[in-house]
Amino acid sequence: MEALKKIAGVTAAQYVKDGMTVGLGTGSTAYYFVEEVGRRVKEEGLQIVGVTTSSRTTKQAQELGIPLKSVDEIDVIDLTVDGADEVDKDFNGIKGGGAALLMEKIVATPTKDYIWVVDESKMVENLGAFKVPVEVVQYGSERLCRVFEKAGYCPSFRMKDGQKLVTDMQNYIIDLDMKCLKNPVAFAEILDATVGVVEHGLFNGMVNKVIVAGKEGVQVLEAPAKN
Ligand code: 5RP
């Protein structure tokens, strides 16, 4: 599996060109993309500016000597490469397994070419076997969790070292065990309209390309052009 993640990440780095502003994703697959971009900066003199999606990726990029800007300093990102937890055939996906979904969506939104790098196990018929991460403000989060419980979403707080995990943006994550999401677009709208929810891990129709590494080789799936 690690080898497939590396193939996907390194393949995506071929899309990075001189002069680009590049969103640097988070997770064990995006890690290999960032490593390869760092290698190209160092060995090939690649000239880019990175925008990171988590404190982890910031640290990695700084160690690799990739020049960085804050998302507040730019208006448009040429290319972002990130991982995903599940992807369906309509190019909807779940992200946030690494608890970075809010920063990831903020970086993905002004991106012209948004690419996911996955191994083939992430491609699914229906989303939802992977729990949908929902980033919520701390204030009122216990109450919100009960609301999710009553709605039948089987919520649980993401934990770390016996405590509720606190994201880079100082929020909590509630994971929803939806099992099978027949209509992820409609469910995203429900979450978007829920007070206390900062952002959720449903990234529907945002991605332009999915680079899928499998035992038979690498496939680049192109999403239909957006209007
Ligand atoms: C982090 C993410 C990751 O990109 C996603 O969880 C995939 O990670 P990995 O490549 O390690 O499986 O969304 O918040």
Coordinates of C-alpha atoms and ligand atoms in Angstrom, one line a residue:
M1 CA 0.0 0.0 0.0
E2 CA 2.8 2.4 0.9
A3 CA 4.4 1.8 -2.5
L4 CA 1.1 2.7 -4.3
K5 CA 0.8 5.9 -2.2
K6 CA 4.3 6.8 -3.3
I7 CA 3.5 6.2 -6.9
A8 CA 0.4 8.3 -6.8
G9 CA 2.2 11.2 -5.0
V10 CA 5.2 11.2 -7.2
T11 CA 3.1 11.0 -10.4
A12 CA 1.2 14.1 -9.3
A13 CA 4.4 16.1 -8.8
Q14 CA 4.8 15.9 -12.6
Y15 CA 1.9 18.4 -12.9
V16 CA 3.9 21.1 -11.0
K17 CA 5.5 23.6 -13.3
D18 CA 7.8 26.6 -12.7
G19 CA 6.0 29.7 -11.5
M20 CA 3.1 27.9 -10.0
T21 CA 1.4 28.5 -6.7
V22 CA 0.9 25.0 -5.4
G23 CA -1.5 23.8 -2.6
L24 CA 0.3 21.1 -0.6
G25 CA -2.1 18.5 0.8
T26 CA -2.0 16.5 4.1
G27 CA -1.8 12.8 4.8
S28 CA 0.3 9.8 4.1
T29 CA -0.2 9.9 0.3
A30 CA 0.1 13.7 -0.1
Y31 CA 3.3 13.3 1.9
Y32 CA 5.0 11.7 -1.1
F33 CA 3.9 14.5 -3.3
V34 CA 5.4 17.1 -1.0
E35 CA 8.6 15.1 -0.8
E36 CA 8.9 14.9 -4.6
V37 CA 8.2 18.6 -4.9
G38 CA 10.9 19.3 -2.3
R39 CA 13.3 17.1 -4.2
R40 CA 12.6 19.0 -7.5
V41 CA 13.0 22.4 -5.7
K42 CA 16.4 21.2 -4.4
E43 CA 17.7 19.2 -7.3
E44 CA 16.1 20.8 -10.4
G45 CA 15.7 24.4 -9.2
L46 CA 11.9 24.2 -9.5
Q47 CA 10.5 27.7 -8.7
I48 CA 7.2 27.5 -6.9
V49 CA 5.4 28.8 -3.9
G50 CA 3.6 26.4 -1.7
V51 CA 0.4 26.9 0.3
T52 CA 0.0 24.3 3.1
T53 CA -3.1 22.6 4.4
S54 CA -1.9 21.7 7.9
S55 CA 0.7 22.4 10.5
R56 CA 2.2 19.0 9.7
T57 CA 2.6 19.8 6.0
T58 CA 4.0 23.3 6.9
K59 CA 6.7 21.6 8.9
Q60 CA 7.5 19.1 6.1
A61 CA 7.6 21.8 3.5
Q62 CA 9.9 24.0 5.6
E63 CA 12.3 21.1 6.2
L64 CA 12.4 20.5 2.4
G65 CA 13.1 24.2 1.7
I66 CA 9.9 24.8 -0.3
P67 CA 9.1 28.5 -0.3
L68 CA 5.7 29.1 1.3
K69 CA 3.0 31.7 1.4
S70 CA -0.1 32.0 3.6
V71 CA -3.4 31.4 1.9
D72 CA -4.2 35.0 2.8
E73 CA -1.4 36.3 0.6
I74 CA -2.8 34.8 -2.6
D75 CA -6.0 35.0 -4.6
V76 CA -5.6 31.9 -6.9
I77 CA -3.8 28.6 -6.5
D78 CA -2.7 27.0 -9.8
L79 CA -2.7 23.4 -8.6
T80 CA -3.4 21.6 -5.3
V81 CA -2.6 18.0 -4.7
D82 CA -4.2 16.2 -1.7
G83 CA -5.2 12.8 -0.6
A84 CA -8.8 11.5 0.0
D85 CA -10.4 8.9 2.1
E86 CA -13.1 7.8 -0.3
V87 CA -13.9 8.8 -3.9
D88 CA -17.1 7.8 -5.8
K89 CA -17.6 7.6 -9.6
D90 CA -19.2 11.1 -9.6
F91 CA -16.0 12.6 -8.2
N92 CA -17.5 13.2 -4.8
G93 CA -15.3 12.4 -1.9
I94 CA -14.7 12.2 1.8
K95 CA -11.6 13.9 3.3
G96 CA -10.5 14.7 6.8
G97 CA -9.1 11.4 8.0
G98 CA -6.1 13.4 9.0
A99 CA -8.3 16.1 10.7
A100 CA -7.1 18.8 8.3
L101 CA -10.4 19.1 6.3
L102 CA -11.0 22.8 7.0
M103 CA -7.6 24.0 5.9
E104 CA -7.8 21.6 3.0
K105 CA -11.1 22.9 1.8
I106 CA -10.0 26.6 2.2
V107 CA -6.9 25.8 0.0
A108 CA -8.9 23.7 -2.5
T109 CA -11.6 26.4 -3.1
P110 CA -9.4 28.9 -5.0
T111 CA -7.6 26.2 -6.8
K112 CA -7.7 26.0 -10.6
D113 CA -6.5 22.4 -11.0
Y114 CA -7.4 20.3 -7.9
I115 CA -5.9 16.8 -7.9
W116 CA -6.4 13.9 -5.5
V117 CA -3.8 11.1 -5.1
V118 CA -5.2 7.8 -3.9
D119 CA -4.5 4.1 -3.9
E120 CA -7.2 2.0 -5.6
S121 CA -8.7 1.0 -2.2
K122 CA -10.1 4.5 -1.9
M123 CA -12.4 4.2 -5.0
V124 CA -15.9 3.2 -3.9
E125 CA -19.4 2.7 -5.3
N126 CA -21.0 4.8 -2.5
L127 CA -19.4 7.0 0.1
G128 CA -20.0 6.5 3.7
A129 CA -18.1 3.4 4.9
F130 CA -15.5 5.9 5.9
K131 CA -17.0 8.1 8.7
V132 CA -17.8 11.6 7.5
P133 CA -15.6 14.0 9.6
V134 CA -17.3 17.2 10.7
E135 CA -15.3 20.1 12.1
V136 CA -17.4 21.8 14.8
V137 CA -16.7 24.7 17.1
Q138 CA -16.0 23.6 20.7
Y139 CA -18.8 25.7 22.1
G140 CA -22.0 23.7 22.1
S141 CA -20.3 20.6 20.5
E142 CA -21.7 18.1 23.1
R143 CA -25.2 19.4 22.3
L144 CA -24.6 19.2 18.6
C145 CA -23.3 15.7 19.0
R146 CA -26.7 14.8 20.6
V147 CA -28.5 16.4 17.7
F148 CA -26.5 14.2 15.3
E149 CA -27.3 11.1 17.5
K150 CA -31.0 11.8 17.3
A151 CA -30.8 12.3 13.6
G152 CA -29.3 8.7 13.4
Y153 CA -25.8 9.8 12.2
C154 CA -24.0 7.6 14.8
P155 CA -21.6 10.4 15.8
S156 CA -18.4 10.1 17.8
F157 CA -15.8 12.7 18.8
R158 CA -12.4 12.2 17.3
M159 CA -10.1 11.4 20.2
K160 CA -6.3 11.7 20.6
D161 CA -4.4 10.6 23.7
G162 CA -7.6 10.2 25.6
Q163 CA -8.8 13.7 24.9
K164 CA -11.0 15.2 22.2
L165 CA -8.7 16.0 19.3
V166 CA -8.3 19.7 18.7
T167 CA -7.6 20.7 15.1
D168 CA -5.1 23.2 13.8
M169 CA -8.0 25.6 13.7
Q170 CA -8.8 24.9 17.4
N171 CA -12.1 23.0 16.7
Y172 CA -13.3 19.5 17.4
I173 CA -14.0 16.8 14.9
I174 CA -17.2 14.7 15.1
D175 CA -17.1 11.6 12.9
L176 CA -20.5 10.5 11.5
D177 CA -20.9 6.8 10.8
M178 CA -23.3 7.0 7.8
K179 CA -22.4 3.6 6.4
C180 CA -23.8 4.2 3.0
L181 CA -24.5 7.8 1.7
K182 CA -26.8 7.5 -1.3
N183 CA -26.9 11.3 -1.8
P184 CA -23.7 12.9 -0.5
V185 CA -24.7 16.3 -2.1
A186 CA -27.9 16.5 -0.2
F187 CA -26.2 15.4 3.0
A188 CA -23.5 18.1 2.6
E189 CA -26.3 20.7 2.3
I190 CA -27.8 19.5 5.6
L191 CA -24.3 19.8 7.3
D192 CA -23.7 23.2 5.6
A193 CA -26.9 24.5 7.2
T194 CA -26.1 23.2 10.7
V195 CA -25.1 25.9 13.2
G196 CA -21.9 25.0 15.0
V197 CA -20.5 23.1 12.0
V198 CA -17.5 24.9 10.7
E199 CA -16.9 22.6 7.7
H200 CA -17.3 18.9 6.8
G201 CA -15.3 16.4 4.9
L202 CA -17.6 16.0 2.0
F203 CA -15.8 17.4 -1.0
N204 CA -18.4 17.0 -3.7
G205 CA -17.6 17.7 -7.3
M206 CA -14.6 19.8 -6.4
V207 CA -11.8 17.6 -7.8
N208 CA -10.6 17.9 -11.4
K209 CA -8.4 14.8 -11.6
V210 CA -7.9 11.7 -9.4
I211 CA -4.6 9.9 -9.7
V212 CA -5.3 6.3 -8.7
A213 CA -2.4 4.0 -8.1
G214 CA -3.2 0.3 -8.3
K215 CA -1.5 -3.1 -8.8
E216 CA -2.1 -2.8 -12.5
G217 CA -0.6 0.7 -12.8
V218 CA -1.6 4.3 -12.5
Q219 CA -4.8 5.8 -13.9
V220 CA -5.6 9.5 -14.2
L221 CA -9.4 10.0 -13.9
E222 CA -10.6 13.3 -15.3
A223 CA -13.7 14.8 -13.9
P224 CA -16.2 16.3 -16.4
A225 CA -15.5 20.0 -17.1
K226 CA -17.4 22.4 -14.8
N227 CA -19.7 25.1 -16.2
Ligands
5RP1 C1 -6.4 14.7 5.9 C2 -7.0 14.1 4.6 C3 -6.1 13.1 3.9 O1 -5.8 13.6 2.7 C4 -6.9 11.9 3.8 O2 -7.3 11.4 5.1 C5 -6.2 10.8 3.1 O3 -5.1 10.4 3.8 P1 -4.1 9.2 3.5 O4 -3.5 9.6 2.2 O5 -3.1 9.2 4.6 O6 -4.9 8.0 3.4 O7 -8.0 14.5 4.2 O8 -7.3 15.5 6.5

